[in-house]
Amino acid sequence: MTRTVRFHEIGGPEVLRLEDLETGEPGPGEARIRVDAIGLNRAEALFRSGRYIQQARKLPSRLGNEAAGVVEAVGPGVAGFALGQAVSVVPSFSYNDYGVYAERAIVPAAALLPRPDAVDAVTGSAVWMPYLTAYGAMVEVGGMRAGDVAVVTAASSSVGLAAVQTANRVGATPIAVTRTRDKRQRLLDAGAAEVIVSDEEDVAGRLSEITGGRGAEFVFDAVAGPGVADLARAVASDGTVFLWGAQSGQPTPYPGFDLGMPALNLRTFTMLEITGEPRRMRRAAAFITSGLRTGSLRPVVDRLFPLEEIVQAHRHLESNTQFGKIVITVAH
């Protein structure tokens, strides 16, 4: 029997239950892993509460698609993985189909990547969602280059911090936007060239000052909602606003047409644009793995919780006080 987290009703963190379930054997194209660490993502809180882009098809439902562990068994047709091999689970499947909030989990073998010896389980569970999102939008799709200015909202999130590091790695200038002053110095220490406190400053005005009136080539926004109109005013001519999250929960208007505004590109982005395309995924994995090896990419872990404290971990996730990634550890 395997301790597994499920929820039997839609609701807050308190609906999560730790239950004993049979793990079973992997089927064709699947693998069973011993889970050592689990990376938490905001999408899981939204799915649990019925506010995600996908709804739970049936209850009880599982959660989680980012983890690190060891291969225990493989199903028919699976090649390239040895029993006992350290791996990371890349978020590339629906919570309706699989879930890794457990001591052991069956996952698609296509979602596994070998985990280098130098990458421990906590780091291996904190890497892929943030850095695939950041690299995918900024480099693979956006084509960000040295000398560009990249504005990153919700900069203290795991994706925001990954975006700051990714911009620095390619020679761009990351400008972090955070709501309150509390995290300003930590963002500077994490590599942001400048920090704008949106509750106190006019974001577009400050960016105009920072860029000498030119504006930013890119805005990477995890908040969406009405604030997109202000962000659009901060973009250089023919710049792009990437929407990779919707934390505001509010409708997002298209910025009003104004003959005085520079040409603007507005684009949504999901990580599945990378994980669903093998060539892009291969390039992304090479970029991220080499960054981990050289130290230019360093996942920031906010806090560790044991699996038994999954409810408390989700409460912390929804508090918006974290700086970086929340990780669940699993004792065996």
PDB file of N, CA and C in Angstrom, residues 68-153:
ATOM      1  N   ALA A  68      10.605  14.201  -8.110  1.00  0.00           N
ATOM      2  CA  ALA A  68      11.889  13.530  -8.331  1.00  0.00           C
ATOM      3  C   ALA A  68      11.885  12.248  -7.528  1.00  0.00           C
ATOM      4  N   GLY A  69      12.525  11.222  -8.081  1.00  0.00           N
ATOM      5  CA  GLY A  69      12.558   9.937  -7.385  1.00  0.00           C
ATOM      6  C   GLY A  69      13.426   8.944  -8.103  1.00  0.00           C
ATOM      7  N   VAL A  70      13.062   7.668  -7.968  1.00  0.00           N
ATOM      8  CA  VAL A  70      13.853   6.569  -8.508  1.00  0.00           C
ATOM      9  C   VAL A  70      12.920   5.599  -9.227  1.00  0.00           C
ATOM     10  N   VAL A  71      13.339   5.114 -10.386  1.00  0.00           N
ATOM     11  CA  VAL A  71      12.532   4.167 -11.161  1.00  0.00           C
ATOM     12  C   VAL A  71      12.494   2.823 -10.434  1.00  0.00           C
ATOM     13  N   GLU A  72      11.284   2.306 -10.206  1.00  0.00           N
ATOM     14  CA  GLU A  72      11.120   0.997  -9.568  1.00  0.00           C
ATOM     15  C   GLU A  72      10.643  -0.072 -10.551  1.00  0.00           C
ATOM     16  N   ALA A  73       9.898   0.308 -11.585  1.00  0.00           N
ATOM     17  CA  ALA A  73       9.394  -0.659 -12.564  1.00  0.00           C
ATOM     18  C   ALA A  73       9.017   0.096 -13.829  1.00  0.00           C
ATOM     19  N   VAL A  74       9.100  -0.585 -14.959  1.00  0.00           N
ATOM     20  CA  VAL A  74       8.679   0.010 -16.233  1.00  0.00           C
ATOM     21  C   VAL A  74       7.699  -0.930 -16.921  1.00  0.00           C
ATOM     22  N   GLY A  75       6.797  -0.356 -17.676  1.00  0.00           N
ATOM     23  CA  GLY A  75       5.806  -1.132 -18.394  1.00  0.00           C
ATOM     24  C   GLY A  75       6.296  -1.562 -19.762  1.00  0.00           C
ATOM     25  N   PRO A  76       5.479  -2.347 -20.470  1.00  0.00           N
ATOM     26  CA  PRO A  76       5.844  -2.804 -21.816  1.00  0.00           C
ATOM     27  C   PRO A  76       6.143  -1.626 -22.749  1.00  0.00           C
ATOM     28  N   GLY A  77       7.181  -1.800 -23.538  1.00  0.00           N
ATOM     29  CA  GLY A  77       7.524  -0.789 -24.535  1.00  0.00           C
ATOM     30  C   GLY A  77       8.356   0.362 -24.026  1.00  0.00           C
ATOM     31  N   VAL A  78       8.720   0.351 -22.754  1.00  0.00           N
ATOM     32  CA  VAL A  78       9.513   1.448 -22.198  1.00  0.00           C
ATOM     33  C   VAL A  78      10.989   1.076 -22.257  1.00  0.00           C
ATOM     34  N   ALA A  79      11.780   1.924 -22.876  1.00  0.00           N
ATOM     35  CA  ALA A  79      13.220   1.697 -22.987  1.00  0.00           C
ATOM     36  C   ALA A  79      13.944   2.956 -22.532  1.00  0.00           C
ATOM     37  N   GLY A  80      15.214   2.783 -22.181  1.00  0.00           N
ATOM     38  CA  GLY A  80      16.043   3.933 -21.846  1.00  0.00           C
ATOM     39  C   GLY A  80      16.116   4.260 -20.371  1.00  0.00           C
ATOM     40  N   PHE A  81      15.401   3.497 -19.522  1.00  0.00           N
ATOM     41  CA  PHE A  81      15.457   3.734 -18.087  1.00  0.00           C
ATOM     42  C   PHE A  81      15.757   2.430 -17.365  1.00  0.00           C
ATOM     43  N   ALA A  82      16.701   2.497 -16.423  1.00  0.00           N
ATOM     44  CA  ALA A  82      17.087   1.322 -15.663  1.00  0.00           C
ATOM     45  C   ALA A  82      16.430   1.363 -14.295  1.00  0.00           C
ATOM     46  N   LEU A  83      16.156   0.188 -13.747  1.00  0.00           N
ATOM     47  CA  LEU A  83      15.617   0.129 -12.396  1.00  0.00           C
ATOM     48  C   LEU A  83      16.634   0.734 -11.432  1.00  0.00           C
ATOM     49  N   GLY A  84      16.178   1.553 -10.515  1.00  0.00           N
ATOM     50  CA  GLY A  84      17.060   2.233  -9.584  1.00  0.00           C
ATOM     51  C   GLY A  84      17.611   3.546 -10.091  1.00  0.00           C
ATOM     52  N   GLN A  85      17.266   3.927 -11.327  1.00  0.00           N
ATOM     53  CA  GLN A  85      17.798   5.163 -11.896  1.00  0.00           C
ATOM     54  C   GLN A  85      17.094   6.383 -11.297  1.00  0.00           C
ATOM     55  N   ALA A  86      17.872   7.413 -10.967  1.00  0.00           N
ATOM     56  CA  ALA A  86      17.323   8.667 -10.455  1.00  0.00           C
ATOM     57  C   ALA A  86      16.729   9.469 -11.611  1.00  0.00           C
ATOM     58  N   VAL A  87      15.511   9.971 -11.417  1.00  0.00           N
ATOM     59  CA  VAL A  87      14.808  10.690 -12.482  1.00  0.00           C
ATOM     60  C   VAL A  87      14.060  11.889 -11.901  1.00  0.00           C
ATOM     61  N   SER A  88      13.683  12.788 -12.792  1.00  0.00           N
ATOM     62  CA  SER A  88      12.725  13.843 -12.486  1.00  0.00           C
ATOM     63  C   SER A  88      11.485  13.620 -13.334  1.00  0.00           C
ATOM     64  N   VAL A  89      10.334  13.962 -12.783  1.00  0.00           N
ATOM     65  CA  VAL A  89       9.074  13.912 -13.526  1.00  0.00           C
ATOM     66  C   VAL A  89       8.793  15.320 -14.046  1.00  0.00           C
ATOM     67  N   VAL A  90       8.704  15.453 -15.356  1.00  0.00           N
ATOM     68  CA  VAL A  90       8.455  16.748 -15.986  1.00  0.00           C
ATOM     69  C   VAL A  90       6.951  16.971 -16.080  1.00  0.00           C
ATOM     70  N   PRO A  91       6.448  18.129 -15.669  1.00  0.00           N
ATOM     71  CA  PRO A  91       4.997  18.391 -15.743  1.00  0.00           C
ATOM     72  C   PRO A  91       4.523  18.420 -17.197  1.00  0.00           C
ATOM     73  N   SER A  92       3.904  17.349 -17.629  1.00  0.00           N
ATOM     74  CA  SER A  92       3.495  17.263 -19.031  1.00  0.00           C
ATOM     75  C   SER A  92       2.227  16.429 -19.197  1.00  0.00           C
ATOM     76  N   PHE A  93       1.486  16.229 -18.101  1.00  0.00           N
ATOM     77  CA  PHE A  93       0.259  15.421 -18.176  1.00  0.00           C
ATOM     78  C   PHE A  93      -0.789  16.026 -17.263  1.00  0.00           C
ATOM     79  N   SER A  94      -2.018  15.619 -17.471  1.00  0.00           N
ATOM     80  CA  SER A  94      -3.147  16.161 -16.711  1.00  0.00           C
ATOM     81  C   SER A  94      -3.268  15.494 -15.349  1.00  0.00           C
ATOM     82  N   TYR A  95      -3.703  16.273 -14.350  1.00  0.00           N
ATOM     83  CA  TYR A  95      -4.009  15.706 -13.043  1.00  0.00           C
ATOM     84  C   TYR A  95      -5.160  14.704 -13.128  1.00  0.00           C
ATOM     85  N   ASN A  96      -5.960  14.797 -14.181  1.00  0.00           N
ATOM     86  CA  ASN A  96      -7.047  13.839 -14.367  1.00  0.00           C
ATOM     87  C   ASN A  96      -6.542  12.450 -14.738  1.00  0.00           C
ATOM     88  N   ASP A  97      -5.295  12.377 -15.199  1.00  0.00           N
ATOM     89  CA  ASP A  97      -4.754  11.100 -15.675  1.00  0.00           C
ATOM     90  C   ASP A  97      -3.755  10.473 -14.706  1.00  0.00           C
ATOM     91  N   TYR A  98      -2.929  11.276 -14.079  1.00  0.00           N
ATOM     92  CA  TYR A  98      -1.894  10.781 -13.160  1.00  0.00           C
ATOM     93  C   TYR A  98      -1.727  11.797 -12.027  1.00  0.00           C
ATOM     94  N   GLY A  99      -1.083  11.356 -10.945  1.00  0.00           N
ATOM     95  CA  GLY A  99      -0.773  12.264  -9.844  1.00  0.00           C
ATOM     96  C   GLY A  99       0.434  11.772  -9.078  1.00  0.00           C
ATOM     97  N   VAL A 100       1.306  12.701  -8.648  1.00  0.00           N
ATOM     98  CA  VAL A 100       2.546  12.306  -7.975  1.00  0.00           C
ATOM     99  C   VAL A 100       2.571  12.687  -6.496  1.00  0.00           C
ATOM    100  N   TYR A 101       1.457  13.169  -5.959  1.00  0.00           N
ATOM    101  CA  TYR A 101       1.396  13.404  -4.522  1.00  0.00           C
ATOM    102  C   TYR A 101       1.250  12.045  -3.834  1.00  0.00           C
ATOM    103  N   ALA A 102       2.354  11.335  -3.677  1.00  0.00           N
ATOM    104  CA  ALA A 102       2.286   9.973  -3.142  1.00  0.00           C
ATOM    105  C   ALA A 102       3.688   9.477  -2.831  1.00  0.00           C
ATOM    106  N   GLU A 103       3.756   8.368  -2.077  1.00  0.00           N
ATOM    107  CA  GLU A 103       5.048   7.731  -1.831  1.00  0.00           C
ATOM    108  C   GLU A 103       5.568   7.037  -3.080  1.00  0.00           C
ATOM    109  N   ARG A 104       4.651   6.494  -3.869  1.00  0.00           N
ATOM    110  CA  ARG A 104       4.981   5.868  -5.146  1.00  0.00           C
ATOM    111  C   ARG A 104       3.916   6.286  -6.147  1.00  0.00           C
ATOM    112  N   ALA A 105       4.311   6.403  -7.407  1.00  0.00           N
ATOM    113  CA  ALA A 105       3.356   6.859  -8.410  1.00  0.00           C
ATOM    114  C   ALA A 105       3.673   6.238  -9.755  1.00  0.00           C
ATOM    115  N   ILE A 106       2.628   5.978 -10.507  1.00  0.00           N
ATOM    116  CA  ILE A 106       2.775   5.569 -11.899  1.00  0.00           C
ATOM    117  C   ILE A 106       2.610   6.804 -12.772  1.00  0.00           C
ATOM    118  N   VAL A 107       3.553   6.988 -13.696  1.00  0.00           N
ATOM    119  CA  VAL A 107       3.558   8.170 -14.566  1.00  0.00           C
ATOM    120  C   VAL A 107       3.899   7.745 -15.989  1.00  0.00           C
ATOM    121  N   PRO A 108       3.598   8.564 -16.980  1.00  0.00           N
ATOM    122  CA  PRO A 108       4.049   8.258 -18.339  1.00  0.00           C
ATOM    123  C   PRO A 108       5.580   8.274 -18.403  1.00  0.00           C
ATOM    124  N   ALA A 109       6.150   7.271 -19.011  1.00  0.00           N
ATOM    125  CA  ALA A 109       7.609   7.252 -19.141  1.00  0.00           C
ATOM    126  C   ALA A 109       8.114   8.440 -19.944  1.00  0.00           C
ATOM    127  N   ALA A 110       7.279   8.957 -20.838  1.00  0.00           N
ATOM    128  CA  ALA A 110       7.672  10.119 -21.641  1.00  0.00           C
ATOM    129  C   ALA A 110       7.854  11.369 -20.793  1.00  0.00           C
ATOM    130  N   ALA A 111       7.321  11.352 -19.557  1.00  0.00           N
ATOM    131  CA  ALA A 111       7.457  12.503 -18.669  1.00  0.00           C
ATOM    132  C   ALA A 111       8.710  12.440 -17.813  1.00  0.00           C
ATOM    133  N   LEU A 112       9.522  11.394 -17.962  1.00  0.00           N
ATOM    134  CA  LEU A 112      10.720  11.227 -17.135  1.00  0.00           C
ATOM    135  C   LEU A 112      11.969  11.756 -17.838  1.00  0.00           C
ATOM    136  N   LEU A 113      12.827  12.375 -17.051  1.00  0.00           N
ATOM    137  CA  LEU A 113      14.151  12.768 -17.519  1.00  0.00           C
ATOM    138  C   LEU A 113      15.184  12.239 -16.528  1.00  0.00           C
ATOM    139  N   PRO A 114      16.311  11.723 -17.021  1.00  0.00           N
ATOM    140  CA  PRO A 114      17.367  11.291 -16.099  1.00  0.00           C
ATOM    141  C   PRO A 114      17.804  12.455 -15.209  1.00  0.00           C
ATOM    142  N   ARG A 115      18.046  12.163 -13.942  1.00  0.00           N
ATOM    143  CA  ARG A 115      18.481  13.184 -12.996  1.00  0.00           C
ATOM    144  C   ARG A 115      19.970  12.990 -12.725  1.00  0.00           C
ATOM    145  N   PRO A 116      20.798  13.977 -13.083  1.00  0.00           N
ATOM    146  CA  PRO A 116      22.243  13.843 -12.888  1.00  0.00           C
ATOM    147  C   PRO A 116      22.594  13.599 -11.422  1.00  0.00           C
ATOM    148  N   ASP A 117      23.725  12.951 -11.185  1.00  0.00           N
ATOM    149  CA  ASP A 117      24.150  12.623  -9.823  1.00  0.00           C
ATOM    150  C   ASP A 117      24.266  13.866  -8.949  1.00  0.00           C
ATOM    151  N   ALA A 118      24.648  14.994  -9.554  1.00  0.00           N
ATOM    152  CA  ALA A 118      24.866  16.211  -8.778  1.00  0.00           C
ATOM    153  C   ALA A 118      23.565  16.910  -8.393  1.00  0.00           C
ATOM    154  N   VAL A 119      22.430  16.443  -8.922  1.00  0.00           N
ATOM    155  CA  VAL A 119      21.135  17.081  -8.651  1.00  0.00           C
ATOM    156  C   VAL A 119      20.369  16.213  -7.662  1.00  0.00           C
ATOM    157  N   ASP A 120      20.185  16.717  -6.439  1.00  0.00           N
ATOM    158  CA  ASP A 120      19.466  15.933  -5.435  1.00  0.00           C
ATOM    159  C   ASP A 120      17.966  15.957  -5.714  1.00  0.00           C
ATOM    160  N   ALA A 121      17.216  15.189  -4.921  1.00  0.00           N
ATOM    161  CA  ALA A 121      15.788  15.037  -5.199  1.00  0.00           C
ATOM    162  C   ALA A 121      15.032  16.351  -5.021  1.00  0.00           C
ATOM    163  N   VAL A 122      15.360  17.124  -4.002  1.00  0.00           N
ATOM    164  CA  VAL A 122      14.654  18.395  -3.790  1.00  0.00           C
ATOM    165  C   VAL A 122      14.874  19.322  -4.979  1.00  0.00           C
ATOM    166  N   THR A 123      16.116  19.466  -5.402  1.00  0.00           N
ATOM    167  CA  THR A 123      16.401  20.302  -6.568  1.00  0.00           C
ATOM    168  C   THR A 123      15.723  19.739  -7.810  1.00  0.00           C
ATOM    169  N   GLY A 124      15.778  18.424  -7.969  1.00  0.00           N
ATOM    170  CA  GLY A 124      15.187  17.789  -9.148  1.00  0.00           C
ATOM    171  C   GLY A 124      13.687  17.941  -9.236  1.00  0.00           C
ATOM    172  N   SER A 125      13.040  18.189  -8.091  1.00  0.00           N
ATOM    173  CA  SER A 125      11.586  18.397  -8.098  1.00  0.00           C
ATOM    174  C   SER A 125      11.213  19.869  -8.221  1.00  0.00           C
ATOM    175  N   ALA A 126      12.200  20.753  -8.145  1.00  0.00           N
ATOM    176  CA  ALA A 126      11.934  22.196  -8.142  1.00  0.00           C
ATOM    177  C   ALA A 126      12.320  22.875  -9.445  1.00  0.00           C
ATOM    178  N   VAL A 127      12.803  22.110 -10.411  1.00  0.00           N
ATOM    179  CA  VAL A 127      13.415  22.691 -11.606  1.00  0.00           C
ATOM    180  C   VAL A 127      12.453  22.894 -12.766  1.00  0.00           C
ATOM    181  N   TRP A 128      11.709  21.847 -13.113  1.00  0.00           N
ATOM    182  CA  TRP A 128      11.197  21.778 -14.481  1.00  0.00           C
ATOM    183  C   TRP A 128      10.024  22.698 -14.779  1.00  0.00           C
ATOM    184  N   MET A 129       9.052  22.811 -13.915  1.00  0.00           N
ATOM    185  CA  MET A 129       7.961  23.749 -14.186  1.00  0.00           C
ATOM    186  C   MET A 129       8.475  25.183 -14.323  1.00  0.00           C
ATOM    187  N   PRO A 130       9.254  25.689 -13.366  1.00  0.00           N
ATOM    188  CA  PRO A 130       9.718  27.074 -13.492  1.00  0.00           C
ATOM    189  C   PRO A 130      10.601  27.324 -14.708  1.00  0.00           C
ATOM    190  N   TYR A 131      11.575  26.453 -14.915  1.00  0.00           N
ATOM    191  CA  TYR A 131      12.552  26.749 -15.960  1.00  0.00           C
ATOM    192  C   TYR A 131      12.051  26.409 -17.358  1.00  0.00           C
ATOM    193  N   LEU A 132      11.209  25.399 -17.490  1.00  0.00           N
ATOM    194  CA  LEU A 132      10.611  25.151 -18.799  1.00  0.00           C
ATOM    195  C   LEU A 132       9.699  26.304 -19.201  1.00  0.00           C
ATOM    196  N   THR A 133       8.965  26.861 -18.227  1.00  0.00           N
ATOM    197  CA  THR A 133       8.121  28.013 -18.526  1.00  0.00           C
ATOM    198  C   THR A 133       8.965  29.218 -18.915  1.00  0.00           C
ATOM    199  N   ALA A 134       9.970  29.527 -18.102  1.00  0.00           N
ATOM    200  CA  ALA A 134      10.801  30.695 -18.361  1.00  0.00           C
ATOM    201  C   ALA A 134      11.570  30.553 -19.673  1.00  0.00           C
ATOM    202  N   TYR A 135      12.302  29.456 -19.835  1.00  0.00           N
ATOM    203  CA  TYR A 135      13.056  29.254 -21.072  1.00  0.00           C
ATOM    204  C   TYR A 135      12.121  29.214 -22.277  1.00  0.00           C
ATOM    205  N   GLY A 136      11.007  28.480 -22.146  1.00  0.00           N
ATOM    206  CA  GLY A 136      10.114  28.308 -23.285  1.00  0.00           C
ATOM    207  C   GLY A 136       9.590  29.610 -23.818  1.00  0.00           C
ATOM    208  N   ALA A 137       9.058  30.463 -22.944  1.00  0.00           N
ATOM    209  CA  ALA A 137       8.501  31.742 -23.402  1.00  0.00           C
ATOM    210  C   ALA A 137       9.601  32.722 -23.782  1.00  0.00           C
ATOM    211  N   MET A 138      10.640  32.815 -22.962  1.00  0.00           N
ATOM    212  CA  MET A 138      11.632  33.867 -23.146  1.00  0.00           C
ATOM    213  C   MET A 138      12.582  33.598 -24.310  1.00  0.00           C
ATOM    214  N   VAL A 139      13.044  32.372 -24.411  1.00  0.00           N
ATOM    215  CA  VAL A 139      14.094  32.059 -25.387  1.00  0.00           C
ATOM    216  C   VAL A 139      13.532  31.325 -26.599  1.00  0.00           C
ATOM    217  N   GLU A 140      12.844  30.218 -26.354  1.00  0.00           N
ATOM    218  CA  GLU A 140      12.390  29.373 -27.460  1.00  0.00           C
ATOM    219  C   GLU A 140      11.333  30.076 -28.312  1.00  0.00           C
ATOM    220  N   VAL A 141      10.340  30.671 -27.682  1.00  0.00           N
ATOM    221  CA  VAL A 141       9.263  31.330 -28.421  1.00  0.00           C
ATOM    222  C   VAL A 141       9.546  32.810 -28.619  1.00  0.00           C
ATOM    223  N   GLY A 142       9.950  33.491 -27.537  1.00  0.00           N
ATOM    224  CA  GLY A 142      10.150  34.933 -27.625  1.00  0.00           C
ATOM    225  C   GLY A 142      11.411  35.351 -28.350  1.00  0.00           C
ATOM    226  N   GLY A 143      12.448  34.517 -28.336  1.00  0.00           N
ATOM    227  CA  GLY A 143      13.692  34.888 -28.997  1.00  0.00           C
ATOM    228  C   GLY A 143      14.456  35.986 -28.271  1.00  0.00           C
ATOM    229  N   MET A 144      14.328  36.049 -26.958  1.00  0.00           N
ATOM    230  CA  MET A 144      15.036  37.060 -26.177  1.00  0.00           C
ATOM    231  C   MET A 144      16.545  36.928 -26.379  1.00  0.00           C
ATOM    232  N   ARG A 145      17.190  38.103 -26.526  1.00  0.00           N
ATOM    233  CA  ARG A 145      18.624  38.120 -26.806  1.00  0.00           C
ATOM    234  C   ARG A 145      19.355  39.054 -25.852  1.00  0.00           C
ATOM    235  N   ALA A 146      20.680  38.981 -25.897  1.00  0.00           N
ATOM    236  CA  ALA A 146      21.507  39.878 -25.100  1.00  0.00           C
ATOM    237  C   ALA A 146      21.148  41.322 -25.436  1.00  0.00           C
ATOM    238  N   GLY A 147      21.028  42.142 -24.401  1.00  0.00           N
ATOM    239  CA  GLY A 147      20.699  43.545 -24.589  1.00  0.00           C
ATOM    240  C   GLY A 147      19.228  43.863 -24.465  1.00  0.00           C
ATOM    241  N   ASP A 148      18.360  42.848 -24.531  1.00  0.00           N
ATOM    242  CA  ASP A 148      16.929  43.078 -24.362  1.00  0.00           C
ATOM    243  C   ASP A 148      16.614  43.365 -22.893  1.00  0.00           C
ATOM    244  N   VAL A 149      15.513  44.064 -22.676  1.00  0.00           N
ATOM    245  CA  VAL A 149      14.991  44.289 -21.321  1.00  0.00           C
ATOM    246  C   VAL A 149      13.771  43.403 -21.135  1.00  0.00           C
ATOM    247  N   ALA A 150      13.768  42.623 -20.056  1.00  0.00           N
ATOM    248  CA  ALA A 150      12.682  41.693 -19.776  1.00  0.00           C
ATOM    249  C   ALA A 150      12.051  42.053 -18.435  1.00  0.00           C
ATOM    250  N   VAL A 151      10.770  42.399 -18.466  1.00  0.00           N
ATOM    251  CA  VAL A 151      10.022  42.702 -17.248  1.00  0.00           C
ATOM    252  C   VAL A 151       9.359  41.423 -16.765  1.00  0.00           C
ATOM    253  N   VAL A 152       9.510  41.113 -15.480  1.00  0.00           N
ATOM    254  CA  VAL A 152       8.966  39.882 -14.902  1.00  0.00           C
ATOM    255  C   VAL A 152       8.057  40.246 -13.742  1.00  0.00           C
ATOM    256  N   THR A 153       6.748  39.964 -13.877  1.00  0.00           N
ATOM    257  CA  THR A 153       5.824  40.201 -12.766  1.00  0.00           C
ATOM    258  C   THR A 153       5.768  38.960 -11.876  1.00  0.00           C
TER     259      THR A 153
END
